[in-house]
GROMACS .gro file of N, CA and C in nm:
model
  393
    1MET      N    1  10.970   8.951  12.851
    1MET     CA    2  10.887   8.904  12.960
    1MET      C    3  10.975   8.834  13.063
    2LYS      N    4  10.928   8.843  13.187
    2LYS     CA    5  10.997   8.775  13.295
    2LYS      C    6  10.977   8.624  13.281
    3GLN      N    7  11.068   8.549  13.337
    3GLN     CA    8  11.060   8.403  13.336
    3GLN      C    9  10.943   8.356  13.421
    4GLY      N   10  10.890   8.238  13.388
    4GLY     CA   11  10.789   8.174  13.471
    4GLY      C   12  10.650   8.163  13.412
    5LEU      N   13  10.625   8.235  13.304
    5LEU     CA   14  10.495   8.224  13.239
    5LEU      C   15  10.491   8.094  13.161
    6VAL      N   16  10.402   8.003  13.201
    6VAL     CA   17  10.398   7.870  13.140
    6VAL      C   18  10.255   7.831  13.104
    7VAL      N   19  10.244   7.747  13.002
    7VAL     CA   20  10.115   7.691  12.963
    7VAL      C   21  10.054   7.622  13.085
    8GLY      N   22   9.926   7.644  13.101
    8GLY     CA   23   9.855   7.588  13.216
    8GLY      C   24   9.827   7.691  13.325
    9ARG      N   25   9.897   7.806  13.321
    9ARG     CA   26   9.871   7.911  13.420
    9ARG      C   27   9.724   7.950  13.411
   10GLU      N   28   9.663   7.975  13.526
   10GLU     CA   29   9.520   8.000  13.533
   10GLU      C   30   9.491   8.123  13.620
   11GLU      N   31   9.392   8.200  13.580
   11GLU     CA   32   9.343   8.313  13.659
   11GLU      C   33   9.191   8.312  13.655
   12THR      N   34   9.130   8.365  13.761
   12THR     CA   35   8.985   8.370  13.771
   12THR      C   36   8.941   8.506  13.823
   13ILE      N   37   8.830   8.556  13.771
   13ILE     CA   38   8.763   8.672  13.829
   13ILE      C   39   8.617   8.636  13.850
   14GLU      N   40   8.556   8.705  13.944
   14GLU     CA   41   8.414   8.684  13.972
   14GLU      C   42   8.348   8.820  13.966
   15ILE      N   43   8.240   8.830  13.892
   15ILE     CA   44   8.168   8.957  13.880
   15ILE      C   45   8.021   8.934  13.915
   16ILE      N   46   7.956   9.041  13.955
   16ILE     CA   47   7.811   9.039  13.979
   16ILE      C   48   7.749   9.121  13.866
   17VAL      N   49   7.651   9.065  13.798
   17VAL     CA   50   7.587   9.134  13.686
   17VAL      C   51   7.511   9.256  13.737
   18THR      N   52   7.545   9.372  13.680
   18THR     CA   53   7.479   9.498  13.713
   18THR      C   54   7.410   9.553  13.589
   19GLU      N   55   7.327   9.655  13.608
   19GLU     CA   56   7.250   9.710  13.497
   19GLU      C   57   7.340   9.766  13.386
   20ASP      N   58   7.456   9.819  13.422
   20ASP     CA   59   7.544   9.874  13.319
   20ASP      C   60   7.606   9.766  13.231
   21MET      N   61   7.588   9.639  13.267
   21MET     CA   62   7.637   9.527  13.187
   21MET      C   63   7.528   9.470  13.095
   22PHE      N   64   7.409   9.527  13.100
   22PHE     CA   65   7.297   9.477  13.020
   22PHE      C   66   7.322   9.498  12.871
   23ALA      N   67   7.258   9.416  12.791
   23ALA     CA   68   7.263   9.429  12.646
   23ALA      C   69   7.181   9.553  12.608
   24SER      N   70   7.253   9.655  12.558
   24SER     CA   71   7.184   9.778  12.520
   24SER      C   72   7.253   9.843  12.401
   25PHE      N   73   7.175   9.923  12.331
   25PHE     CA   74   7.227   9.998  12.217
   25PHE      C   75   7.177  10.142  12.228
   26GLU      N   76   7.272  10.236  12.220
   26GLU     CA   77   7.242  10.379  12.229
   26GLU      C   78   7.155  10.410  12.351
   27GLY      N   79   7.189  10.346  12.464
   27GLY     CA   80   7.121  10.373  12.589
   27GLY      C   81   6.990  10.302  12.610
   28VAL      N   82   6.947  10.222  12.514
   28VAL     CA   83   6.821  10.150  12.526
   28VAL      C   84   6.851  10.002  12.554
   29VAL      N   85   6.801   9.954  12.668
   29VAL     CA   86   6.823   9.814  12.704
   29VAL      C   87   6.739   9.725  12.615
   30VAL      N   88   6.806   9.632  12.548
   30VAL     CA   89   6.739   9.536  12.461
   30VAL      C   90   6.697   9.414  12.542
   31HIS      N   91   6.789   9.366  12.625
   31HIS     CA   92   6.764   9.251  12.713
   31HIS      C   93   6.828   9.283  12.848
   32PRO      N   94   6.756   9.266  12.957
   32PRO     CA   95   6.811   9.296  13.089
   32PRO      C   96   6.896   9.179  13.142
   33VAL      N   97   7.000   9.145  13.065
   33VAL     CA   98   7.090   9.035  13.101
   33VAL      C   99   7.234   9.075  13.067
   34TYR      N  100   7.329   8.998  13.118
   34TYR     CA  101   7.471   9.015  13.093
   34TYR      C  102   7.496   9.013  12.943
   35SER      N  103   7.553   9.122  12.891
   35SER     CA  104   7.569   9.135  12.746
   35SER      C  105   7.696   9.067  12.695
   36THR      N  106   7.697   9.044  12.567
   36THR     CA  107   7.816   8.990  12.501
   36THR      C  108   7.930   9.090  12.510
   37VAL      N  109   7.899   9.218  12.504
   37VAL     CA  110   8.002   9.322  12.517
   37VAL      C  111   8.069   9.312  12.654
   38ALA      N  112   7.989   9.300  12.759
   38ALA     CA  113   8.043   9.289  12.895
   38ALA      C  114   8.125   9.161  12.909
   39MET      N  115   8.075   9.052  12.852
   39MET     CA  116   8.147   8.925  12.859
   39MET      C  117   8.283   8.937  12.789
   40THR      N  118   8.285   9.004  12.674
   40THR     CA  119   8.411   9.025  12.602
   40THR      C  120   8.510   9.100  12.690
   41TYR      N  121   8.465   9.208  12.751
   41TYR     CA  122   8.550   9.287  12.841
   41TYR      C  123   8.607   9.199  12.952
   42HIS      N  124   8.522   9.122  13.016
   42HIS     CA  125   8.567   9.039  13.128
   42HIS      C  126   8.659   8.925  13.083
   43MET      N  127   8.637   8.872  12.963
   43MET     CA  128   8.729   8.770  12.911
   43MET      C  129   8.866   8.830  12.886
   44GLU      N  130   8.869   8.953  12.833
   44GLU     CA  131   8.998   9.020  12.812
   44GLU      C  132   9.065   9.048  12.947
   45TRP      N  133   8.986   9.092  13.045
   45TRP     CA  134   9.043   9.126  13.176
   45TRP      C  135   9.104   9.004  13.244
   46VAL      N  136   9.032   8.893  13.248
   46VAL     CA  137   9.087   8.774  13.316
   46VAL      C  138   9.209   8.720  13.241
   47SER      N  139   9.211   8.735  13.110
   47SER     CA  140   9.327   8.693  13.031
   47SER      C  141   9.446   8.785  13.056
   48ARG      N  142   9.420   8.913  13.073
   48ARG     CA  143   9.527   9.008  13.104
   48ARG      C  144   9.592   8.975  13.237
   49LYS      N  145   9.513   8.929  13.332
   49LYS     CA  146   9.568   8.892  13.463
   49LYS      C  147   9.674   8.782  13.451
   50ILE      N  148   9.664   8.700  13.346
   50ILE     CA  149   9.763   8.595  13.322
   50ILE      C  150   9.901   8.656  13.299
   51ILE      N  151   9.907   8.766  13.223
   51ILE     CA  152  10.037   8.822  13.184
   51ILE      C  153  10.093   8.926  13.280
   52LEU      N  154  10.008   8.991  13.358
   52LEU     CA  155  10.052   9.104  13.438
   52LEU      C  156  10.177   9.079  13.523
   53PRO      N  157  10.187   8.967  13.595
   53PRO     CA  158  10.306   8.948  13.680
   53PRO      C  159  10.435   8.927  13.600
   54PHE      N  160  10.423   8.906  13.471
   54PHE     CA  161  10.539   8.870  13.389
   54PHE      C  162  10.586   8.981  13.295
   55LEU      N  163  10.515   9.093  13.294
   55LEU     CA  164  10.555   9.204  13.209
   55LEU      C  165  10.676   9.275  13.270
   56GLU      N  166  10.773   9.304  13.186
   56GLU     CA  167  10.887   9.387  13.227
   56GLU      C  168  10.839   9.533  13.230
   57ASP      N  169  10.913   9.621  13.297
   57ASP     CA  170  10.873   9.761  13.307
   57ASP      C  171  10.859   9.828  13.171
   58HIS      N  172  10.934   9.783  13.073
   58HIS     CA  173  10.932   9.845  12.940
   58HIS      C  174  10.831   9.779  12.845
   59GLU      N  175  10.751   9.684  12.896
   59GLU     CA  176  10.657   9.608  12.811
   59GLU      C  177  10.512   9.637  12.848
   60GLU      N  178  10.425   9.606  12.752
   60GLU     CA  179  10.282   9.611  12.775
   60GLU      C  180  10.215   9.507  12.686
   61GLY      N  181  10.101   9.458  12.730
   61GLY     CA  182  10.023   9.364  12.650
   61GLY      C  183   9.916   9.438  12.574
   62MET      N  184   9.888   9.391  12.454
   62MET     CA  185   9.780   9.448  12.373
   62MET      C  186   9.689   9.334  12.326
   63GLY      N  187   9.559   9.358  12.334
   63GLY     CA  188   9.466   9.261  12.282
   63GLY      C  189   9.477   9.254  12.131
   64ALA      N  190   9.483   9.131  12.079
   64ALA     CA  191   9.494   9.112  11.935
   64ALA      C  192   9.366   9.053  11.877
   65SER      N  193   9.300   8.967  11.955
   65SER     CA  194   9.172   8.913  11.909
   65SER      C  195   9.098   8.848  12.025
   66VAL      N  196   8.966   8.849  12.011
   66VAL     CA  197   8.879   8.779  12.105
   66VAL      C  198   8.777   8.704  12.021
   67GLN      N  199   8.765   8.576  12.049
   67GLN     CA  200   8.659   8.496  11.987
   67GLN      C  201   8.577   8.441  12.102
   68LEU      N  202   8.446   8.457  12.095
   68LEU     CA  203   8.366   8.401  12.202
   68LEU      C  204   8.232   8.353  12.153
   69LYS      N  205   8.178   8.260  12.229
   69LYS     CA  206   8.042   8.211  12.207
   69LYS      C  207   7.965   8.242  12.334
   70HIS      N  208   7.860   8.322  12.320
   70HIS     CA  209   7.774   8.355  12.433
   70HIS      C  210   7.661   8.254  12.432
   71LEU      N  211   7.662   8.163  12.526
   71LEU     CA  212   7.576   8.045  12.520
   71LEU      C  213   7.447   8.054  12.599
   72ALA      N  214   7.446   8.135  12.706
   72ALA     CA  215   7.327   8.141  12.791
   72ALA      C  216   7.323   8.275  12.864
   73ALA      N  217   7.205   8.306  12.917
   73ALA     CA  218   7.184   8.433  12.984
   73ALA      C  219   7.228   8.429  13.130
   74SER      N  220   7.258   8.549  13.182
   74SER     CA  221   7.286   8.566  13.324
   74SER      C  222   7.217   8.696  13.365
   75THR      N  223   7.130   8.689  13.464
   75THR     CA  224   7.043   8.801  13.499
   75THR      C  225   7.104   8.894  13.604
   76LEU      N  226   7.036   9.005  13.626
   76LEU     CA  227   7.077   9.106  13.723
   76LEU      C  228   7.105   9.041  13.859
   77GLY      N  229   7.220   9.074  13.916
   77GLY     CA  230   7.256   9.023  14.048
   77GLY      C  231   7.320   8.886  14.050
   78SER      N  232   7.322   8.820  13.936
   78SER     CA  233   7.382   8.687  13.932
   78SER      C  234   7.535   8.698  13.931
   79THR      N  235   7.599   8.596  13.980
   79THR     CA  236   7.745   8.590  13.984
   79THR      C  237   7.796   8.515  13.863
   80VAL      N  238   7.893   8.576  13.794
   80VAL     CA  239   7.959   8.510  13.681
   80VAL      C  240   8.106   8.494  13.716
   81THR      N  241   8.155   8.372  13.702
   81THR     CA  242   8.295   8.342  13.725
   81THR      C  243   8.361   8.315  13.592
   82LEU      N  244   8.466   8.391  13.563
   82LEU     CA  245   8.541   8.375  13.438
   82LEU      C  246   8.679   8.321  13.470
   83THR      N  247   8.717   8.215  13.401
   83THR     CA  248   8.847   8.152  13.422
   83THR      C  249   8.922   8.147  13.290
   84ALA      N  250   9.045   8.197  13.293
   84ALA     CA  251   9.133   8.192  13.176
   84ALA      C  252   9.246   8.095  13.204
   85ILE      N  253   9.278   8.016  13.104
   85ILE     CA  254   9.390   7.921  13.112
   85ILE      C  255   9.482   7.948  12.994
   86LEU      N  256   9.611   7.966  13.022
   86LEU     CA  257   9.709   7.986  12.916
   86LEU      C  258   9.726   7.855  12.840
   87VAL      N  259   9.697   7.859  12.710
   87VAL     CA  260   9.706   7.737  12.630
   87VAL      C  261   9.820   7.739  12.528
   88GLU      N  262   9.869   7.861  12.497
   88GLU     CA  263   9.979   7.870  12.402
   88GLU      C  264  10.059   7.996  12.427
   89LEU      N  265  10.191   7.980  12.423
   89LEU     CA  266  10.284   8.091  12.440
   89LEU      C  267  10.389   8.076  12.331
   90ARG      N  268  10.386   8.170  12.235
   90ARG     CA  269  10.475   8.162  12.119
   90ARG      C  270  10.538   8.298  12.097
   91ASP      N  271  10.668   8.306  12.121
   91ASP     CA  272  10.740   8.434  12.109
   91ASP      C  273  10.672   8.537  12.199
   92ASN      N  274  10.612   8.640  12.139
   92ASN     CA  275  10.545   8.742  12.219
   92ASN      C  276  10.393   8.732  12.213
   93VAL      N  277  10.340   8.617  12.171
   93VAL     CA  278  10.196   8.596  12.160
   93VAL      C  279  10.150   8.502  12.272
   94VAL      N  280  10.044   8.546  12.342
   94VAL     CA  281   9.988   8.471  12.454
   94VAL      C  282   9.843   8.439  12.419
   95ILE      N  283   9.806   8.311  12.423
   95ILE     CA  284   9.669   8.270  12.390
   95ILE      C  285   9.608   8.199  12.510
   96THR      N  286   9.488   8.245  12.547
   96THR     CA  287   9.416   8.184  12.658
   96THR      C  288   9.280   8.133  12.612
   97LYS      N  289   9.235   8.028  12.677
   97LYS     CA  290   9.097   7.980  12.663
   97LYS      C  291   9.023   8.027  12.786
   98VAL      N  292   8.902   8.079  12.766
   98VAL     CA  293   8.826   8.137  12.876
   98VAL      C  294   8.688   8.072  12.884
   99THR      N  295   8.645   8.047  13.006
   99THR     CA  296   8.511   7.995  13.031
   99THR      C  297   8.439   8.089  13.128
  100ALA      N  298   8.313   8.120  13.097
  100ALA     CA  299   8.228   8.199  13.186
  100ALA      C  300   8.116   8.110  13.237
  101LYS      N  301   8.097   8.109  13.370
  101LYS     CA  302   7.994   8.024  13.431
  101LYS      C  303   7.911   8.105  13.529
  102ASN      N  304   7.785   8.066  13.541
  102ASN     CA  305   7.701   8.119  13.648
  102ASN      C  306   7.643   8.001  13.727
  103HIS      N  307   7.540   8.026  13.807
  103HIS     CA  308   7.483   7.920  13.892
  103HIS      C  309   7.419   7.807  13.811
  104VAL      N  310   7.388   7.832  13.686
  104VAL     CA  311   7.325   7.730  13.601
  104VAL      C  312   7.430   7.643  13.531
  105GLY      N  313   7.542   7.705  13.493
  105GLY     CA  314   7.647   7.633  13.422
  105GLY      C  315   7.725   7.726  13.332
  106ILE      N  316   7.782   7.671  13.227
  106ILE     CA  317   7.863   7.750  13.134
  106ILE      C  318   7.773   7.842  13.052
  107ILE      N  319   7.807   7.971  13.053
  107ILE     CA  320   7.729   8.068  12.975
  107ILE      C  321   7.810   8.126  12.859
  108GLY      N  322   7.941   8.098  12.857
  108GLY     CA  323   8.023   8.148  12.749
  108GLY      C  324   8.158   8.080  12.745
  109THR      N  325   8.212   8.069  12.624
  109THR     CA  326   8.347   8.017  12.606
  109THR      C  327   8.418   8.107  12.506
  110GLY      N  328   8.549   8.112  12.516
  110GLY     CA  329   8.621   8.198  12.423
  110GLY      C  330   8.769   8.176  12.421
  111GLU      N  331   8.833   8.252  12.334
  111GLU     CA  332   8.978   8.252  12.321
  111GLU      C  333   9.023   8.397  12.308
  112VAL      N  334   9.127   8.432  12.385
  112VAL     CA  335   9.182   8.567  12.381
  112VAL      C  336   9.329   8.557  12.342
  113ARG      N  337   9.366   8.641  12.245
  113ARG     CA  338   9.506   8.647  12.198
  113ARG      C  339   9.560   8.784  12.235
  114GLN      N  340   9.675   8.784  12.304
  114GLN     CA  341   9.743   8.908  12.341
  114GLN      C  342   9.883   8.907  12.282
  115VAL      N  343   9.934   9.026  12.253
  115VAL     CA  344  10.070   9.040  12.202
  115VAL      C  345  10.145   9.127  12.302
  116ILE      N  346  10.263   9.082  12.341
  116ILE     CA  347  10.348   9.158  12.432
  116ILE      C  348  10.448   9.239  12.348
  117LEU      N  349  10.447   9.370  12.367
  117LEU     CA  350  10.532   9.460  12.290
  117LEU      C  351  10.603   9.558  12.381
  118PRO      N  352  10.717   9.611  12.335
  118PRO     CA  353  10.780   9.720  12.409
  118PRO      C  354  10.686   9.842  12.408
  119LYS      N  355  10.680   9.913  12.519
  119LYS     CA  356  10.595  10.032  12.526
  119LYS      C  357  10.633  10.133  12.419
  120GLU      N  358  10.759  10.138  12.386
  120GLU     CA  359  10.808  10.229  12.282
  120GLU      C  360  10.746  10.196  12.145
  121THR      N  361  10.734  10.068  12.116
  121THR     CA  362  10.672  10.023  11.991
  121THR      C  363  10.525  10.062  11.987
  122ILE      N  364  10.457  10.043  12.100
  122ILE     CA  365  10.315  10.079  12.109
  122ILE      C  366  10.300  10.229  12.089
  123ALA      N  367  10.385  10.308  12.153
  123ALA     CA  368  10.377  10.453  12.139
  123ALA      C  369  10.396  10.495  11.993
  124GLN      N  370  10.489  10.431  11.925
  124GLN     CA  371  10.513  10.463  11.784
  124GLN      C  372  10.391  10.427  11.699
  125LYS      N  373  10.330  10.313  11.728
  125LYS     CA  374  10.210  10.272  11.654
  125LYS      C  375  10.096  10.373  11.675
  126LEU      N  376  10.084  10.425  11.796
  126LEU     CA  377   9.980  10.524  11.824
  126LEU      C  378  10.005  10.654  11.749
  127ILE      N  379  10.131  10.693  11.739
  127ILE     CA  380  10.166  10.812  11.660
  127ILE      C  381  10.129  10.791  11.515
  128GLU      N  382  10.164  10.675  11.461
  128GLU     CA  383  10.133  10.644  11.322
  128GLU      C  384   9.984  10.638  11.294
  129ALA      N  385   9.906  10.600  11.397
  129ALA     CA  386   9.761  10.589  11.380
  129ALA      C  387   9.688  10.722  11.401
  130SER      N  388   9.758  10.822  11.453
  130SER     CA  389   9.696  10.951  11.481
  130SER      C  390   9.659  11.024  11.353
  131VAL      N  391   9.555  11.100  11.362
  131VAL     CA  392   9.509  11.178  11.247
  131VAL      C  393   9.574  11.314  11.248
   0.00000   0.00000   0.00000
């Protein structure tokens, strides 16, 4: 990784809740609100933004774990702001704490763990995982 990635680095994204983000299973909407699946995706995305400027050409980040608590609903058309803060950097492991907020307040909290690996290592792992 390039120099400069330090604990405390922060990134933010803002999304508008759309129907494709609703809580649904097999195409059936269960609740017309921002789903935990969508929140997980956005927490990973904002955490990825933390590492992007620091990846070398031969490196890539991989998600290793996401832990989140979905605390409140966010309805169609509402704005959700997700903020990730780098809280730990150990060797090739990057850990962020993430908060999701809407106009009412905090709707989710979480932690995302990413591992930085050489692209060659990732390619080899994909070969090994192939059927």
